[in-house]
Short mmCIF file of C-alpha atoms and ligand atoms in Angstrom, two decimals:
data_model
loop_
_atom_site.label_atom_id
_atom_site.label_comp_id
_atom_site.label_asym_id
_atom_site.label_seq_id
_atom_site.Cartn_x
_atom_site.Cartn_y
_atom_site.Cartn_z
CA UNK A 676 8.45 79.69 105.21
CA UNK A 677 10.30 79.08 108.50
CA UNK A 678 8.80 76.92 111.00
CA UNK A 679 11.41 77.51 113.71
CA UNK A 680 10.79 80.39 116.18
CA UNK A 681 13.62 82.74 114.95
CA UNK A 682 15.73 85.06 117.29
CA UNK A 683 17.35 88.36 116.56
CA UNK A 684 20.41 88.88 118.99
CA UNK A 685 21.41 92.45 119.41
CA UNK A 686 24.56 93.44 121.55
CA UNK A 687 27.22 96.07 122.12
CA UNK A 688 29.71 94.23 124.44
CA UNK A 689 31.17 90.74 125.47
CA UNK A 690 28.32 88.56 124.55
CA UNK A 691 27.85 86.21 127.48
CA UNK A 692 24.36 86.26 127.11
CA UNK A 693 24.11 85.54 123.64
CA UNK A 694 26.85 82.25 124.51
CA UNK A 695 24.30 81.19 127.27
CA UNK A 696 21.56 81.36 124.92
CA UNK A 697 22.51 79.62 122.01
CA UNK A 698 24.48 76.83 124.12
CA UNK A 699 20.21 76.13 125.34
CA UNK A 700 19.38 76.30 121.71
CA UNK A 701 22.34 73.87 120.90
CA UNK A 702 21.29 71.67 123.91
CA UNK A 703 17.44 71.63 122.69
CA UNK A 704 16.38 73.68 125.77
CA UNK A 705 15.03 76.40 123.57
CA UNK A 706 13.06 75.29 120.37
CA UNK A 707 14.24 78.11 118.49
CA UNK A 708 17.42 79.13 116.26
CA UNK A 709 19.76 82.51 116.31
CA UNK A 710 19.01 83.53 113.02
CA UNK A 711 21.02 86.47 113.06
CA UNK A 712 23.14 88.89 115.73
CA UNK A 713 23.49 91.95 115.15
CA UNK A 714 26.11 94.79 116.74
CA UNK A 715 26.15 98.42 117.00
CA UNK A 716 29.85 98.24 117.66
CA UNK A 717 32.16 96.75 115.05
CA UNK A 718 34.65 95.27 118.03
CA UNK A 719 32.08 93.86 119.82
CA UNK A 720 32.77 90.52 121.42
CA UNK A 721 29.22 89.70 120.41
CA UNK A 722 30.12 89.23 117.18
CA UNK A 723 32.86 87.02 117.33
CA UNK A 724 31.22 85.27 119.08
CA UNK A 725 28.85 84.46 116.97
CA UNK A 726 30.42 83.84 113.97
CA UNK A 727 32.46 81.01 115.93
CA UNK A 728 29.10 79.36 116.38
CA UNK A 729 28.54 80.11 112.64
CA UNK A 730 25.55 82.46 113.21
CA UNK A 731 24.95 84.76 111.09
CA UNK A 732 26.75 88.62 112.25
CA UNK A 733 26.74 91.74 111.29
CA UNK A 734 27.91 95.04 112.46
CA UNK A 735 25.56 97.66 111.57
CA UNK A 736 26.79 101.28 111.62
CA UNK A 737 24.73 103.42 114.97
CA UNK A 738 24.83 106.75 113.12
CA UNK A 739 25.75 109.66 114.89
CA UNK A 740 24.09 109.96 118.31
CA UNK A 741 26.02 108.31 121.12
CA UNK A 742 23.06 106.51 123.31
CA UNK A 743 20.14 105.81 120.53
CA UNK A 744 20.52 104.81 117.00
CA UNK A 745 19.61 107.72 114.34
CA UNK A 746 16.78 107.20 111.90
CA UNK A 747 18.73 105.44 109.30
CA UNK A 748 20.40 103.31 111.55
CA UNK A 749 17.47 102.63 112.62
CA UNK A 750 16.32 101.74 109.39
CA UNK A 751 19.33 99.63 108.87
CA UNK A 752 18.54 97.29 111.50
CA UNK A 753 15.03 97.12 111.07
CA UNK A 754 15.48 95.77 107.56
CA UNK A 755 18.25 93.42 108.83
CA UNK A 756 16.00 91.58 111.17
CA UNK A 757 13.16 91.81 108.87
CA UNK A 758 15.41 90.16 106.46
CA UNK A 759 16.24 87.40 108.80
CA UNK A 760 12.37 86.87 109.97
CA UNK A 761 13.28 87.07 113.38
CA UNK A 762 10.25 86.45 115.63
CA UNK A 763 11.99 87.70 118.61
CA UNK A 764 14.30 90.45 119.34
CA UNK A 765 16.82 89.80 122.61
CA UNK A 766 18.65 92.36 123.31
CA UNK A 767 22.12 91.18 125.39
CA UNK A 768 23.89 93.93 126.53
CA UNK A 769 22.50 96.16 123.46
CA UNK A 770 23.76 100.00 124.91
CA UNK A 771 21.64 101.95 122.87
CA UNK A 772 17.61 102.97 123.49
CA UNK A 773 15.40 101.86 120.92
CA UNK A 774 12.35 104.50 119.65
CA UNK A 775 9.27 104.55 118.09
CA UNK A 776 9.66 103.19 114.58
CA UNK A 777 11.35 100.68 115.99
CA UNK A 778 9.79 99.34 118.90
CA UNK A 779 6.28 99.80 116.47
CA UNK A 780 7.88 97.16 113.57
CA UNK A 781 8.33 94.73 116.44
CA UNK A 782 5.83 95.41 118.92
CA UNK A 783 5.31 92.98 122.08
CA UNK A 784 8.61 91.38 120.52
CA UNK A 785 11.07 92.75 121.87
CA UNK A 786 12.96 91.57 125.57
CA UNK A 787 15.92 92.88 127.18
CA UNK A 788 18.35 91.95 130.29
CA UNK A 789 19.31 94.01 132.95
CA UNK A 790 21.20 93.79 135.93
CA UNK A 791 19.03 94.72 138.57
CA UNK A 792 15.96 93.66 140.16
CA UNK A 793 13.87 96.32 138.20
CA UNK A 794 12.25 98.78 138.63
CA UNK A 795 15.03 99.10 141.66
CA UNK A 796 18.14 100.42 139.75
CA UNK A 797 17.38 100.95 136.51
CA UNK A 798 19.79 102.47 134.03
CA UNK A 799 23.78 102.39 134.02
CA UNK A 800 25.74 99.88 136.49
CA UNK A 801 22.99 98.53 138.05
CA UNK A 802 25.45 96.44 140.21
CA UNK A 803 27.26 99.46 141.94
CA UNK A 804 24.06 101.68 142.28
CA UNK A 805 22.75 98.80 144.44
CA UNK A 806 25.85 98.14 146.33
CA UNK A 807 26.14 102.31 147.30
CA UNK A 808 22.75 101.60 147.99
CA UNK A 809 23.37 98.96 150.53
CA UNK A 810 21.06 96.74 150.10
CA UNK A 811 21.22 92.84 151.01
CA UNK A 812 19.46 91.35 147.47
CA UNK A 813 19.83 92.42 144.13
CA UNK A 814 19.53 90.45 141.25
CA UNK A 815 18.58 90.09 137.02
CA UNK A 816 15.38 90.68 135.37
CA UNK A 817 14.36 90.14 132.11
CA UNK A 818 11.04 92.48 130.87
CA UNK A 819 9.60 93.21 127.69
CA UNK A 820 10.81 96.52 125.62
CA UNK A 821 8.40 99.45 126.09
CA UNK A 822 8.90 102.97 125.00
CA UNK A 823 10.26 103.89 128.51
CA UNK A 824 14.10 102.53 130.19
CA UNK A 825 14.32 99.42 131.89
CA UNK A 826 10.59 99.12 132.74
CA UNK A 827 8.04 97.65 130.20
CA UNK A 828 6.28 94.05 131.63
CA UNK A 829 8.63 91.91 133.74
CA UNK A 830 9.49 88.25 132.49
CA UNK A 831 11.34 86.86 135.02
CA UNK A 832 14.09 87.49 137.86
CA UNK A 833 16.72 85.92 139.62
CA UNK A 834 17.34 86.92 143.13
CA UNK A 835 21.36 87.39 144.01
CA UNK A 836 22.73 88.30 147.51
CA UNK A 837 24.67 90.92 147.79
CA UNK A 838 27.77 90.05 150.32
CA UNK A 839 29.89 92.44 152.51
CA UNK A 840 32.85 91.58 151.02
CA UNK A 841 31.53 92.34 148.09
CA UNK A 842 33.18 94.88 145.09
CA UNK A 843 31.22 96.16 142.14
CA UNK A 844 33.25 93.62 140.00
CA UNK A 845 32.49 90.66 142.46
CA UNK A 846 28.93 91.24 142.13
CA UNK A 847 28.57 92.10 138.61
CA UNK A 848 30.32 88.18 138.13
CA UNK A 849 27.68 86.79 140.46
CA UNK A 850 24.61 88.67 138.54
CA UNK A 851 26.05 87.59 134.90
CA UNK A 852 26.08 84.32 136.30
CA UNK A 853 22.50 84.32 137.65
CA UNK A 854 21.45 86.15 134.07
CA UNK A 855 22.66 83.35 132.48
CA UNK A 856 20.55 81.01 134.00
CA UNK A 857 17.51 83.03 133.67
CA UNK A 858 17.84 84.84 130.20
CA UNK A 859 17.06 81.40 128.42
CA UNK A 860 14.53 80.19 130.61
CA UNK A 861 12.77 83.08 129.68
CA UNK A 862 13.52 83.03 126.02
CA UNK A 863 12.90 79.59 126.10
CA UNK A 864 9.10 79.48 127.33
CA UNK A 865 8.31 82.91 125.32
CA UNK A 866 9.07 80.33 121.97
CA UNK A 867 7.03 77.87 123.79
CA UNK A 868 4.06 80.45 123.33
CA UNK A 869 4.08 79.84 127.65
CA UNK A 870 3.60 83.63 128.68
CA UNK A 871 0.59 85.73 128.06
CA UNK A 872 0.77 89.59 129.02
CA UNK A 873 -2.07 91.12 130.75
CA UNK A 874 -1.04 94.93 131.16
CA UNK A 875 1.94 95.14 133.23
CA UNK A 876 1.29 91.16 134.18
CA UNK A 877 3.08 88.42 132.32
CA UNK A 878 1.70 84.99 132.99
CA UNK A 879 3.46 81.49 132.71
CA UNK A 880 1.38 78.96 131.89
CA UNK A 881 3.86 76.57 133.15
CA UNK A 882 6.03 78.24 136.24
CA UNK A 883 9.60 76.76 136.32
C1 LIG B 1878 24.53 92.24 131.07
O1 LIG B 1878 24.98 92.50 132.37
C2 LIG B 1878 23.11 92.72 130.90
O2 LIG B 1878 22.38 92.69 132.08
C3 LIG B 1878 23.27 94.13 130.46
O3 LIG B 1878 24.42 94.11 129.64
C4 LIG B 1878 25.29 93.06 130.05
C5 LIG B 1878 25.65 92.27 128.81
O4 LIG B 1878 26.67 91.35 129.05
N1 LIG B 1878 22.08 94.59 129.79
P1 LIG B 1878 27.12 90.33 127.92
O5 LIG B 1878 27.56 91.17 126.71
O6 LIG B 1878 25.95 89.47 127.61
O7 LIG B 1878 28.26 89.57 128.50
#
């Protein structure tokens, strides 16, 4: 038996997100451990990461569709979190849509980043569709994983100005910094047992 609330990373790129969250685990800000990371793409900063930290990686092969995982891929990484009894699945920068079977084994347990403040911009670069867009705030939110993109129950969000000299690239550094911040704080008081969903709702107990 494990008593410690037990994460599942899953990424496809750099891993900033993961570094941010297990440098609050390593602090004590989140009373959890990374018990395993897990990549869709064998390069994948993610995983190097991680094993400098000593966590436990592992690529796991996507199968052959390009933007969702086929069914035994999907199996794959079902059985390697199951395996690691993660209690939580955090997807950081994970590029591929989960389905069914999957979102069913971990129902209500799965949370994802994005670079937006959802549901304004969801889907691909985020940061540039709001700059075309023009508008003066954007941000990071961090939701629950439904069946849809980018839009089960909202967690949190971090507001982030958008400036006028801003570039895609200037902006996308100011929103990885801000989902930095906010991606443990979230993680953090979900391990707590702080947040209760009430249909779309999610409710801190304790607002930070
Ligand atoms: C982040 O911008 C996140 O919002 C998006 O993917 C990116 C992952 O970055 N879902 P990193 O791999 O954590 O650095």
């Amino acid at each position: 038996m494990n008593d410690k609330f037990r994460l599942g990373v899953l990424g496809s790129g750099k891993g900033s997100n993961f570094v941010a969250i297990a440098d609050a685990v390593a602090a004590g800000k989140i009373p959890a451990e990374v018990a395993v990371v897990l990549s869709d793409v064998e390069s994948a900063g993610i995983l190097a990461r991680a094993r400098d930290r000593k966590t436990s990686a592992q690529f796991v092969p996507p199968g052959k569709f390009r933007t969702k995982l086929d069914e035994e891929a999907e199996g794959a990484f079902v059985s390697a979190l199951r395996e690691a009894q993660v209690d939580l699945i955090v997807l950081a920068g994970f590029m591929r849509v989960l389905k069914g079977d999957f979102l069913g084994a971990f129902e209500g347990r799965i949370v994802n980043i994005h670079p937006s403040l959802l549901p304004s911009f969801p889907g691909l670069e985020a940061w540039k569709q709001a700059l075309d867009h023009g508008v003066k705030v954007t941000g990071c939110t961090v939701h629950f994983v439904d069946a849809g993109v980018d839009c089960g129950p909202i967690i949190g969000q971090q507001t982030v100005p958008v400036l006028d000299t801003d570039t895609p690239e200037s902006l996308h550094q100011r929103i990885h910094t801000a989902e930095h911040q906010l991606y443990p704080k979230c993680v953090a008081a979900i391990a707590r047992g702080e947040i209760s969903v009430a249909g779309r709702r999610v409710i801190w107990k304790k607002q930070v």
